[in-house]
Coordinates of C-alpha atoms and ligand atoms in Angstrom, one line a residue:
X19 CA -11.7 -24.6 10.9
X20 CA -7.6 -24.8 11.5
X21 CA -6.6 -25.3 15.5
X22 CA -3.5 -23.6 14.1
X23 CA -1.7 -21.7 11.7
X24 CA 1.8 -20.0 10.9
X25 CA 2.8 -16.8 10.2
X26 CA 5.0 -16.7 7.3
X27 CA 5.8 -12.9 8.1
X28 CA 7.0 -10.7 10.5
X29 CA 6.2 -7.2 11.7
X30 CA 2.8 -5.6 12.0
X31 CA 1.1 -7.8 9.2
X32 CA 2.6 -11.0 11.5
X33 CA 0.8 -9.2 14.4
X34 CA -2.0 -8.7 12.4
X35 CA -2.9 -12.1 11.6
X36 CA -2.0 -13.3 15.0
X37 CA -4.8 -11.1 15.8
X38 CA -7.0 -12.8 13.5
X39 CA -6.2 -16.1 14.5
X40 CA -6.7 -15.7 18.2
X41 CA -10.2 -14.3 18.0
X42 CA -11.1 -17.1 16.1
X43 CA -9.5 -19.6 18.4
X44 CA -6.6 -20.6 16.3
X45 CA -2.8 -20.8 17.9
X46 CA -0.4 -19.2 16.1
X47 CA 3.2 -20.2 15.1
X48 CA 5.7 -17.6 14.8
X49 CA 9.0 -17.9 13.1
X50 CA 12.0 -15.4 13.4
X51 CA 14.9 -14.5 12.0
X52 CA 17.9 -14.3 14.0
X53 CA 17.9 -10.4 14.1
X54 CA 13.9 -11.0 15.4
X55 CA 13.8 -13.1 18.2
X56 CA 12.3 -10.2 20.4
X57 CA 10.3 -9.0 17.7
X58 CA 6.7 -8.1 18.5
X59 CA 5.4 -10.6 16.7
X60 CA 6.9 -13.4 18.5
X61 CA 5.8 -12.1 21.7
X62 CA 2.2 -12.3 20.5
X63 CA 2.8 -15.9 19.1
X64 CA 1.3 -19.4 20.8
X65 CA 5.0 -20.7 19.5
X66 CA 7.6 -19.6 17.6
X67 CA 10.3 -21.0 15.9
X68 CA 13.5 -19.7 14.4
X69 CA 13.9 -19.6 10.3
X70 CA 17.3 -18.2 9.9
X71 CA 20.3 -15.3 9.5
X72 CA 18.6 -12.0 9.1
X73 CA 18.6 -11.9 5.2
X74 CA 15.1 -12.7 3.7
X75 CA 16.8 -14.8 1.1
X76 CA 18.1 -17.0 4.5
X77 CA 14.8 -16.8 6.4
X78 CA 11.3 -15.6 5.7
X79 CA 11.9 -16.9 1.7
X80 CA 13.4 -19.9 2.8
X81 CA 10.2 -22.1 1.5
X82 CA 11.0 -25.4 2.5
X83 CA 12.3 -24.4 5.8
X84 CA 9.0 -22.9 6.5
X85 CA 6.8 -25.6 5.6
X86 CA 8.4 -27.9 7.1
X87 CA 8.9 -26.0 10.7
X88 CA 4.5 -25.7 9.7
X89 CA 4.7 -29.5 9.6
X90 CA 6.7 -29.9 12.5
X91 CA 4.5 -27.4 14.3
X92 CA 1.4 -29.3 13.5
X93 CA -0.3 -26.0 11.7
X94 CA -2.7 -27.3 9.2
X95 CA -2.1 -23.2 7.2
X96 CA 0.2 -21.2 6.4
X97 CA -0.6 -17.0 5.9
X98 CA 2.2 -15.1 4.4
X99 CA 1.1 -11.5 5.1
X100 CA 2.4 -9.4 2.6
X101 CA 5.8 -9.3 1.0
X102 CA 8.1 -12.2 1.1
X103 CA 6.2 -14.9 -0.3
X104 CA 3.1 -13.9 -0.7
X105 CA 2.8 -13.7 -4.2
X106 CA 5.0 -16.3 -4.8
X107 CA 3.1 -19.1 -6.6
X108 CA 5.8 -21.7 -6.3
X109 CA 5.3 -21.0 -2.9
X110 CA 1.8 -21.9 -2.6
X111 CA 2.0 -24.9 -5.0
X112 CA 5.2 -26.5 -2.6
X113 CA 2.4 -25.6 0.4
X114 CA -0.6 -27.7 -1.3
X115 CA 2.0 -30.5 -2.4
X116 CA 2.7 -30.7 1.5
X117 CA -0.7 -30.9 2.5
X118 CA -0.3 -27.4 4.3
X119 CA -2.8 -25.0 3.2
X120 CA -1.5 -21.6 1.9
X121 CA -3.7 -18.9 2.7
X122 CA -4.3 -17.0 -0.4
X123 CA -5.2 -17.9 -4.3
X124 CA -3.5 -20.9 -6.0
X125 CA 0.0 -20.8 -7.1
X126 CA -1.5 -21.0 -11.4
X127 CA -3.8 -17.7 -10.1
X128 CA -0.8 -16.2 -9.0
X129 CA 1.4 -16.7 -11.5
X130 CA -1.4 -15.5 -14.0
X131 CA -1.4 -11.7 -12.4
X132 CA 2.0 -11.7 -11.9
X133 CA 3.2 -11.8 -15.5
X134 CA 1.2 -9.1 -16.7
X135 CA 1.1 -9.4 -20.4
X136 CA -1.1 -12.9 -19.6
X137 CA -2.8 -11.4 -17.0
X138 CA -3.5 -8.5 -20.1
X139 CA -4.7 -10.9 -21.9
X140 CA -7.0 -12.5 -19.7
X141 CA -8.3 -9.0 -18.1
X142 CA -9.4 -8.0 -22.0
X143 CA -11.1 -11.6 -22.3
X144 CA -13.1 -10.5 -19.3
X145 CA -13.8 -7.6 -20.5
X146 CA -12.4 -5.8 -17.9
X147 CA -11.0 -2.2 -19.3
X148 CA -7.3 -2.5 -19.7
X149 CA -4.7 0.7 -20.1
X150 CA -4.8 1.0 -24.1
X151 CA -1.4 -1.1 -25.8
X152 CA -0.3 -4.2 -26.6
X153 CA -1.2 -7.7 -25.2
X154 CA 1.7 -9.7 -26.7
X155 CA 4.9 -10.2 -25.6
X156 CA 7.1 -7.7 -28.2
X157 CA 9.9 -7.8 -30.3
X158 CA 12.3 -4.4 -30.6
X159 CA 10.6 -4.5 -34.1
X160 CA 7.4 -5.0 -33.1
X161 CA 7.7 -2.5 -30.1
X162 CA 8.5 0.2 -32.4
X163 CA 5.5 0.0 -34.8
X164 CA 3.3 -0.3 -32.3
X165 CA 4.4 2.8 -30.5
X166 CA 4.2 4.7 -34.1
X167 CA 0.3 2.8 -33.9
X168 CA -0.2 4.1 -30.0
X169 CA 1.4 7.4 -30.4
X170 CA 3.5 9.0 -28.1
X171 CA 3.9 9.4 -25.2
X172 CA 4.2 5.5 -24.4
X173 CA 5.1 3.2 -21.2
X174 CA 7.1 0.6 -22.0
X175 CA 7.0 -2.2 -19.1
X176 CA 8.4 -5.5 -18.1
X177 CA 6.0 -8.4 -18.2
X178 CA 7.6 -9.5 -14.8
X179 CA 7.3 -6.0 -13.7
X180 CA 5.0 -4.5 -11.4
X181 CA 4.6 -2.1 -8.9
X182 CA 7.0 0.4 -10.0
X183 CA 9.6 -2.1 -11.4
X184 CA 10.7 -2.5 -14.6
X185 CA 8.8 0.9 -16.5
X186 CA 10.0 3.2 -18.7
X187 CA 8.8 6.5 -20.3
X188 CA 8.8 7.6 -23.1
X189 CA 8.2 11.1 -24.2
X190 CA 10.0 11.8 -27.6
X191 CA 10.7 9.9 -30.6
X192 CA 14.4 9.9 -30.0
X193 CA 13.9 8.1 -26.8
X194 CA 12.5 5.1 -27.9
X195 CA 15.6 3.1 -28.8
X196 CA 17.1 3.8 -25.6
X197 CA 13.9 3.0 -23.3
X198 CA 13.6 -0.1 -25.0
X199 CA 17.5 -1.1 -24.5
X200 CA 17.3 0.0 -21.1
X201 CA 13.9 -2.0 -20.3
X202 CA 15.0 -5.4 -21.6
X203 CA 18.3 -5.1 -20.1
X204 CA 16.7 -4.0 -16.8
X205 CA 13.9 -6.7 -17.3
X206 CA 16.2 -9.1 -17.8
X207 CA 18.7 -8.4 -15.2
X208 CA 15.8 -7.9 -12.5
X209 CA 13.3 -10.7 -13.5
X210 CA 15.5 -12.9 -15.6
X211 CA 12.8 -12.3 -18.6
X212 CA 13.1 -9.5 -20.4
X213 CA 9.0 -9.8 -22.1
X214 CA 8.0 -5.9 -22.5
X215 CA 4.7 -5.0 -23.6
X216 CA 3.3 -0.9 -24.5
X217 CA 1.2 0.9 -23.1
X218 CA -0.4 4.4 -23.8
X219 CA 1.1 6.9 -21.4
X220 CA -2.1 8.1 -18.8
X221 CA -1.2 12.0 -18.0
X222 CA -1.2 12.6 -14.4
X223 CA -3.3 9.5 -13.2
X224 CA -5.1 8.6 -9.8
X225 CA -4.5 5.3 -8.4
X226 CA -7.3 3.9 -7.4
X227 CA -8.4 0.3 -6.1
X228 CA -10.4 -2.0 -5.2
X229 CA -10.4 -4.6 -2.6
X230 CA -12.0 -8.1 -3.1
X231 CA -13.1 -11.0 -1.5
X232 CA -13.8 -14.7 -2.8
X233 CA -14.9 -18.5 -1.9
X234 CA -13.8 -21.2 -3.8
X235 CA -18.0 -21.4 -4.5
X236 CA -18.0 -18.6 -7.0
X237 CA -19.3 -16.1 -4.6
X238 CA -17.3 -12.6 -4.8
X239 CA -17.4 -9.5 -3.8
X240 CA -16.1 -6.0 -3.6
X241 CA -15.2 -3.8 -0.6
X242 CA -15.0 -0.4 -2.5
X243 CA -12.2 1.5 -3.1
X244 CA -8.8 3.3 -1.4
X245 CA -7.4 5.9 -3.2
X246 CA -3.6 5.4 -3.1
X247 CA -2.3 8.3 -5.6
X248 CA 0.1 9.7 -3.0
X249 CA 2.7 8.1 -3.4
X250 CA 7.0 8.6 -3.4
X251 CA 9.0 6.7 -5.9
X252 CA 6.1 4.4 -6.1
X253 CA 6.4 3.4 -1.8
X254 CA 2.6 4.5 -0.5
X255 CA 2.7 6.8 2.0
X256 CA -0.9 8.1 3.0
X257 CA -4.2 6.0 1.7
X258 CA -7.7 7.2 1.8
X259 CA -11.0 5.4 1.7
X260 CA -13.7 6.3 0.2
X261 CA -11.7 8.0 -3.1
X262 CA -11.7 11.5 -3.1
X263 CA -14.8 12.3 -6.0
X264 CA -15.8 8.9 -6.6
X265 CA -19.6 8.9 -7.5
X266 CA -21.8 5.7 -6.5
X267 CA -22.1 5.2 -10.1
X268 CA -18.3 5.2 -11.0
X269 CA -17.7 3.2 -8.0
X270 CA -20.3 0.3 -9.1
X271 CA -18.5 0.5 -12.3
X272 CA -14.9 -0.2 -11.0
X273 CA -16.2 -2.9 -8.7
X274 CA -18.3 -4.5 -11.4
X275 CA -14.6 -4.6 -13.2
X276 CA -12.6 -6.0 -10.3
X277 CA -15.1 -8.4 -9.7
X278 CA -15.5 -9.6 -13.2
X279 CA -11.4 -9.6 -12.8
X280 CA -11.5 -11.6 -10.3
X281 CA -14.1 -14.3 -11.5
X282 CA -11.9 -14.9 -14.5
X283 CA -9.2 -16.3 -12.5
X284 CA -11.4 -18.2 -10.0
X285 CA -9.8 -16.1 -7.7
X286 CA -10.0 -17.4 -4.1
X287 CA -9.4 -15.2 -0.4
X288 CA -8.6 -11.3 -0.7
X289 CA -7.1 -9.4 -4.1
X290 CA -6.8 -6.1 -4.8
X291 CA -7.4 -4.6 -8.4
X292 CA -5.4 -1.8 -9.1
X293 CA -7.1 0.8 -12.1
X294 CA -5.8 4.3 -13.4
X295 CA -7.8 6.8 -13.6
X296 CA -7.4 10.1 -15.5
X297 CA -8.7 13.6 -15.2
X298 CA -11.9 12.4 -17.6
X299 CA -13.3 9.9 -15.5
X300 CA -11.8 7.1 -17.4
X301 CA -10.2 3.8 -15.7
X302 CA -8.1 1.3 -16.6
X303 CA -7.0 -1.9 -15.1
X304 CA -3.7 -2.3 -14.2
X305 CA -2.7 -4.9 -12.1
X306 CA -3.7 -7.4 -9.2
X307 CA -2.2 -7.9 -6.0
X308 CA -3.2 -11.1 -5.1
X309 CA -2.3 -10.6 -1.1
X310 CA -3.4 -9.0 1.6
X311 CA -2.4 -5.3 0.9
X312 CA -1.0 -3.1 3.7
X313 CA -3.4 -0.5 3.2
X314 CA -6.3 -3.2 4.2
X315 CA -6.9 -1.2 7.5
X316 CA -8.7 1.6 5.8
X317 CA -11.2 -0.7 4.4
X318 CA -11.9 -2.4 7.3
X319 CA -12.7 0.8 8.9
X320 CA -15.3 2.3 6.2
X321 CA -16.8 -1.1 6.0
X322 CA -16.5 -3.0 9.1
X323 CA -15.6 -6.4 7.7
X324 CA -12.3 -8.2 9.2
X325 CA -10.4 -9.1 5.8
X326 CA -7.9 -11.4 7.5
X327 CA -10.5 -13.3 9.2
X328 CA -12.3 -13.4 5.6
X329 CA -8.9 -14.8 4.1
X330 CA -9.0 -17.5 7.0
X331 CA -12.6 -18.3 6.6
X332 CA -12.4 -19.2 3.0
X333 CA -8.7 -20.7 2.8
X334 CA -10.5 -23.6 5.1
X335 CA -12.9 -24.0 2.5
X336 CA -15.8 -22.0 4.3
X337 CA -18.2 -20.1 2.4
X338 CA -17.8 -16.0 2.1
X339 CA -20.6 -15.7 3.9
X340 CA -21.4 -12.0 2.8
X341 CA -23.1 -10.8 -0.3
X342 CA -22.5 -7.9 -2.1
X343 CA -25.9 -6.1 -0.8
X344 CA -24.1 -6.7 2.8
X345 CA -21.6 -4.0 2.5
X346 CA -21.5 -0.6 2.7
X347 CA -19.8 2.1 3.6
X348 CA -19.7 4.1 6.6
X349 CA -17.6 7.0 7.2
X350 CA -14.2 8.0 5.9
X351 CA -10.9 6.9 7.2
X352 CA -7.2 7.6 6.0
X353 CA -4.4 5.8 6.8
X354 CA -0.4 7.2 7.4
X355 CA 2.5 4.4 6.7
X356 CA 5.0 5.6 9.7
X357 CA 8.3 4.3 8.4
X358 CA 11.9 4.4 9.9
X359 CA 13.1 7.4 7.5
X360 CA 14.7 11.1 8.1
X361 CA 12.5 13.0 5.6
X362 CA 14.7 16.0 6.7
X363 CA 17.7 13.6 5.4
X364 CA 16.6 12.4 1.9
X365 CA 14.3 9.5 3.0
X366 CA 17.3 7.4 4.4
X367 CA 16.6 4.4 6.6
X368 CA 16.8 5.5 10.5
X369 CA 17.6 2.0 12.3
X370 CA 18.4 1.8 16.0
X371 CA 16.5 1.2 19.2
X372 CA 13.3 2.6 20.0
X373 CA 14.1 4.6 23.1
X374 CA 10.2 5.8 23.8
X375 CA 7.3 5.1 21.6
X376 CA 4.2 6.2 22.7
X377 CA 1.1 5.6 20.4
X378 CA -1.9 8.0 19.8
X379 CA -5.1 6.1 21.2
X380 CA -8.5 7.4 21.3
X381 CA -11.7 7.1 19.4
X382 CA -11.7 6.5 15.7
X383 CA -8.0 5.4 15.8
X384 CA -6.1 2.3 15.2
X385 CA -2.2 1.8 15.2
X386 CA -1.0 -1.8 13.5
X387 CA 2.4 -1.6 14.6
X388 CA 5.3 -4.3 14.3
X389 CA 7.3 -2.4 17.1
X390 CA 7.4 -1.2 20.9
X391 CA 9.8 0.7 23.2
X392 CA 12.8 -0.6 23.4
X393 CA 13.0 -2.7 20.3
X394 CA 15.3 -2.3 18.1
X395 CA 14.2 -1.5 13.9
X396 CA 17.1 -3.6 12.1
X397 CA 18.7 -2.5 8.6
X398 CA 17.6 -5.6 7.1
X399 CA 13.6 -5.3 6.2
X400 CA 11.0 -3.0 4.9
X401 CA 11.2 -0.1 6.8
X402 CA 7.3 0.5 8.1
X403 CA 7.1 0.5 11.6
X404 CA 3.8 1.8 12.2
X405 CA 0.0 2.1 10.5
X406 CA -1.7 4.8 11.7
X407 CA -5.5 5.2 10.7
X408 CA -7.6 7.2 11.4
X409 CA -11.5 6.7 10.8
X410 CA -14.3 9.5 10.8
X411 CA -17.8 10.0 10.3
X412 CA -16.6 12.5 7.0
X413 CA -13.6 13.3 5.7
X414 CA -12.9 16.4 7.5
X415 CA -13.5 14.4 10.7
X416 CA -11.3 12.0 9.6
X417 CA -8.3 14.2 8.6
X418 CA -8.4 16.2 12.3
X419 CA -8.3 12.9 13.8
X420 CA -5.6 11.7 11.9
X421 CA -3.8 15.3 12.4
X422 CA -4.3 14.8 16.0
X423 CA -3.1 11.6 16.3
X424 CA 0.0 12.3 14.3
X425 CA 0.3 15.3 16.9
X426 CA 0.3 12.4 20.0
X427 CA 2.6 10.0 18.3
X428 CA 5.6 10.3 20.0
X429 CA 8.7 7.8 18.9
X430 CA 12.3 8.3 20.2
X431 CA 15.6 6.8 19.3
X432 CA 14.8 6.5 15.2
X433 CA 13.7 9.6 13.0
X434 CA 10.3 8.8 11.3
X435 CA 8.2 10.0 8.4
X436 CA 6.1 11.5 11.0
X437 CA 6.8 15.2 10.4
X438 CA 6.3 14.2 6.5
X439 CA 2.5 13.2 6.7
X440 CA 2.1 16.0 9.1
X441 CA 2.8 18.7 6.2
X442 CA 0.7 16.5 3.9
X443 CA -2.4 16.4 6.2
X444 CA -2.2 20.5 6.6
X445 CA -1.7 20.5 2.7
X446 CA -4.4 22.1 0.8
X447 CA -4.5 20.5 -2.0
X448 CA -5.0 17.6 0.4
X449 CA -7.4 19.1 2.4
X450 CA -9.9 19.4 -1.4
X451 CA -8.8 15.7 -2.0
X452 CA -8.0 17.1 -5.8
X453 CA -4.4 15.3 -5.5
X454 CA -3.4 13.0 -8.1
X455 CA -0.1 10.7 -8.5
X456 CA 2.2 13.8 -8.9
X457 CA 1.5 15.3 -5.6
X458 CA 4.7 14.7 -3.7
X459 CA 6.7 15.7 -6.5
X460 CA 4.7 19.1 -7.4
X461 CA 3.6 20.0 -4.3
X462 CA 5.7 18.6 -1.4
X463 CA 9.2 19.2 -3.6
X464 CA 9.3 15.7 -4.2
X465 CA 8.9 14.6 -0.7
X466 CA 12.1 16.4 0.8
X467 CA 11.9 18.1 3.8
X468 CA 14.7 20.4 4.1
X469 CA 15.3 22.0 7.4
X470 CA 19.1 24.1 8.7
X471 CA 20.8 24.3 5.8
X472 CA 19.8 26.5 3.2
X473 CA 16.0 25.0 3.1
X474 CA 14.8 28.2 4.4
X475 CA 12.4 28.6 0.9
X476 CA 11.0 25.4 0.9
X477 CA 9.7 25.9 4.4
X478 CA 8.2 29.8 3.9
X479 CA 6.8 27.2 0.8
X480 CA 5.1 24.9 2.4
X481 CA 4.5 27.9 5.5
X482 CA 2.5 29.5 3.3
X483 CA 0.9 26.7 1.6
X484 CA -0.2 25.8 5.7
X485 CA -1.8 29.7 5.8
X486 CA -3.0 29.5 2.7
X487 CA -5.1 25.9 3.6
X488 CA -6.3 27.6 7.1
X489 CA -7.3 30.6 5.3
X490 CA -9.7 28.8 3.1
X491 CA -10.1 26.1 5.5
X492 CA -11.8 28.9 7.3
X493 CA -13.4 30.3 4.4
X494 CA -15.3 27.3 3.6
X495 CA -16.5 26.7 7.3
X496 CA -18.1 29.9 7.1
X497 CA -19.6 28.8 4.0
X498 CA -20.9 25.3 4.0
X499 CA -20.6 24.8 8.0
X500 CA -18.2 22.0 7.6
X501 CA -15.8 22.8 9.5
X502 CA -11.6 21.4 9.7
X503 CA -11.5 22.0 13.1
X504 CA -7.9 22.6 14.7
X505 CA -6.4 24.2 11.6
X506 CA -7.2 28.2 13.1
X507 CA -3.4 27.7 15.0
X508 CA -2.2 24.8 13.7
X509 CA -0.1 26.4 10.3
X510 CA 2.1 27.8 12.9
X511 CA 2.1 25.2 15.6
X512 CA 3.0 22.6 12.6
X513 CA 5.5 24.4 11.1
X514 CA 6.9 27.1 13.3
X515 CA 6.4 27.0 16.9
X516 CA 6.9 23.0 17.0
X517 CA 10.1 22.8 15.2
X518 CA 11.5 25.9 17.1
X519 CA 10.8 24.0 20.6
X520 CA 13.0 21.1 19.1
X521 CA 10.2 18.6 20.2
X522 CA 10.2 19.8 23.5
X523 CA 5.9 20.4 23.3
X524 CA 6.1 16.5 23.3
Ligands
LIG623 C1 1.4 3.9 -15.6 C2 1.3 5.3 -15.5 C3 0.8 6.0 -16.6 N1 0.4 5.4 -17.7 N2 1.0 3.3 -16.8 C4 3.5 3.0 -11.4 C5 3.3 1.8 -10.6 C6 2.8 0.8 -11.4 N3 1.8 0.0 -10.7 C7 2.2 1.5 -12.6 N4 2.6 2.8 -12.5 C8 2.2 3.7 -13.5 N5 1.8 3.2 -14.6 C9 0.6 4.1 -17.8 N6 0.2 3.5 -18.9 C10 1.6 5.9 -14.3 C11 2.1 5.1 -13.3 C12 2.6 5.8 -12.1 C13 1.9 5.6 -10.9 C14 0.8 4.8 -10.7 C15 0.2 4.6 -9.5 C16 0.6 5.4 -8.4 C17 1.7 6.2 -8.5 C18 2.3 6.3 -9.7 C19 3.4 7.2 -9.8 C20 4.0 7.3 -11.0 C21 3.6 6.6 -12.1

């Protein structure tokens, strides 16, 4: 096993590993940008070492800077967390020509995912169900009959795409020209490779996916699913797993897929598949992350296996160690991405120092947190400060725990998404789990909270839509027995009482 390893990250995920590392005896390097040097992560760190000016371009993407502070360090590994260069397959090729292991699949795996027309091509070859369309890289020509094959409506997307990036819709015939204008431009201006490839539009989709795990012996597994569907401007904002309405058959199914997926590319350490599914039961692969994902935590919870030690284990050339008839899952457990954001002010960034923070605790909770009081949340990265999950013997449980932890978190000095996932978690259309990708934009008016100034509608809205949840909340616990404790005062408490005492009950 390694005596040592770096931490090509920073924030919770840099934390995180740390974590790892020290409960399996394994020193941990650090690095920092200039901006970081009292960062959290550093603090937890055996060493650390400084990388460069605060922009990632000048620090944590600095590649040969990092391996060779690794070398210099005397760390046989390197993990790179999530971001930054984590799916960077250059990266990981530079690491192996050092002799510095990189802690995650080989740079050829990487690259093969990351364009997603090959990664298309290979997923069909697996058999693996792909989101009907095209599997070559198109021509405007080409583009056009095939959406006149596929039918409208159509996605067009960038090969180098993913994520979000690089996607266009298209509804009506007249739109096609443009969305395939705007696509290559943007692909090309964005990726420097303008490859688009079709797909068939899925209506109102859940995202749903599914984590696995793999030696470099052939062994592979899957650790279930997270459903990921509620989402704003494709940033993740509250995870759940198990999936809401996922049978035991469906769910074999999907991890049959992801692990076929993943055997295709040799895959080696953790990967996620992401699929689509629709309203009929149907899925379709999308793409792989091949990193550790920040939604991990949820996982871990339902199924009790430490992923990053996993990653470790087999990036040493150990043997997974756990077979498919191992896992299982226990429980239900949501997680809530706290960032550095006003919801009452559009989503913008809310840097600054942390003047109190005080964590929820308590059982069935877990806060991965980059952050503590007093330090300051820069301008210049991702602004997540906080996981909060929240893990329960059901659902129900699950959700009260999260509502009450949510309720304890108390963070001073920066506005956060707190008061966001708060409305979501008394939502009741999230309370029945019958949510899909368009949730935040049809039910939670597109993830804007508006408060003083002429948002007095929106909040009787979502007031109501609080009464409306207790009400059959209630109902149903008179029903079936299962109960959502908490929620007979809470509509008000959420959304009245609370936000008239300006934060004073905290
Ligand atoms: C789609 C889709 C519908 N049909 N592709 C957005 C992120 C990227 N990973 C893929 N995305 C989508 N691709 C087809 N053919 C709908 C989305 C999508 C979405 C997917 C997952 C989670 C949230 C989403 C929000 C809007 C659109």
């Amino acid at each position: 096993m390694f005596k040592k390893i770096l931490i090509a990250n920073r924030g919770e995920i840099a934390v995180r590993v740390i974590r790892a590392c020290h409960e399996m005896g394994i020193e941990a390097v650090a690095i920092y940008s200039d901006v970081d040097r009292d960062a959290l992560h550093v603090r937890y760190a055996d060493e650390a070492y400084p990388c460069g000016p605060p922009p990632a371009a000048e620090s944590y993407l600095r590649m040969e800077r990092i391996v060779e502070i690794a070398k210099r360090a005397g760390a046989e590994a390197i993990h790179p967390g999530y971001g930054f260069l984590a799916e960077n397959g250059d990266f990981a090729d530079l690491c192996e020509r050092e002799g510095v292991v990189f802690i995650g699949p080989a740079g050829d795996v990487m690259r093969k995912m990351g364009d997603k027309v090959t990664a298309r091509q290979t997923m069909e070859a697996a058999g693996v169900p792909i989101v009907p369309g095209t599997t070559e890289r198109l021509s405007d020509a080409e583009a056009r009959a095939w959406i006149e094959k596929i039918g409208l409506p159509v996605m067009i997307k960038a090969s180098a795409g993913g994520g979000g990036k690089g996607m266009r819709l298209v509804r009506r015939p007249e739109e096609i020209e443009q969305g395939l204008k705007r696509a290559r431009s943007e692909a090309k201006a964005s990726f420097g490779d303008d490859s688009l490839y079709i797909e068939k539009f899925v209506e109102q989709p859940r995202h749903i996916e599914i984590q696995v795990l793999a030696d470099g012996f052939g062994n592979c597994i899957h650790l279930f699913e997270r459903e990921c569907s509620i989402q704003r401007r494709h940033q993740k904002v509250i995870e759940e797993a198990p999936g809401n309405g996922i049978t035991p058959e469906l769910r074999a199914e999907m991890g049959r897929a992801a692990v076929a997926a993943a055997k295709a590319v040799h895959y080696r350490g953790a990967g996620t598949c992401e699929f689509l599914l629709d309203a009929e039961g149907n899925f379709y692969f999308l793409e792989m992350n091949t990193r550790v994902q920040v939604e991990h935590a949820i996982t871990e919870a339902i199924t009790g296996v430490d992923i990053v030690k996993a990653m470790i284990r087999v990036a040493a050339g150990e043997e997974l160690g756990i077979d498919q008839e191992d896992v299982s899952i226990s429980g239900h457990a949501i997680e809530a991405r706290i960032y550095a954001e006003d919801p009452e002010n559009k989503f913008l960034p809310s840097p600054g120092e942390i003047v109190v923070y005080r964590p929820p605790g308590g059982i069935g909770v877990r806060v991965d947190s980059g952050v503590y009081q007093g330090a300051r949340v820069t301008p210049h990265y991702d602004p997540m400060v906080a996981k909060l999950i929240t893990w329960g013997r059901t659902r129900s449980e699950s959700v009260e725990r999260m509502r009450r932890a949510l309720r304890e978190f108390v963070v001073k000095g920066i506005k956060t998404s707190i008061p966001f996932h708060e409305q979501v978690l008394h939502h009741p259309i999230f309370l029945e789990g019958r949510y899909d990708t368009g949730f935040i934009d049809e039910h939670m008016g597109g993830g804007v909270l508006r408060t003083a100034d002429g948002g007095q509608e929106h909040r009787v809205a979502l007031m109501l839509a609080a009464v409306a949840a207790w009400r059959r909340d209630k109902e149903r616990a008179r029903r079936a027995g299962s109960v959502v404790h908490g929620s007979g005062q809470s509509p008000w408490r959420a959304f009245g009482l609370r936000r008239q005492l300006g934060g004073g009950l905290r």
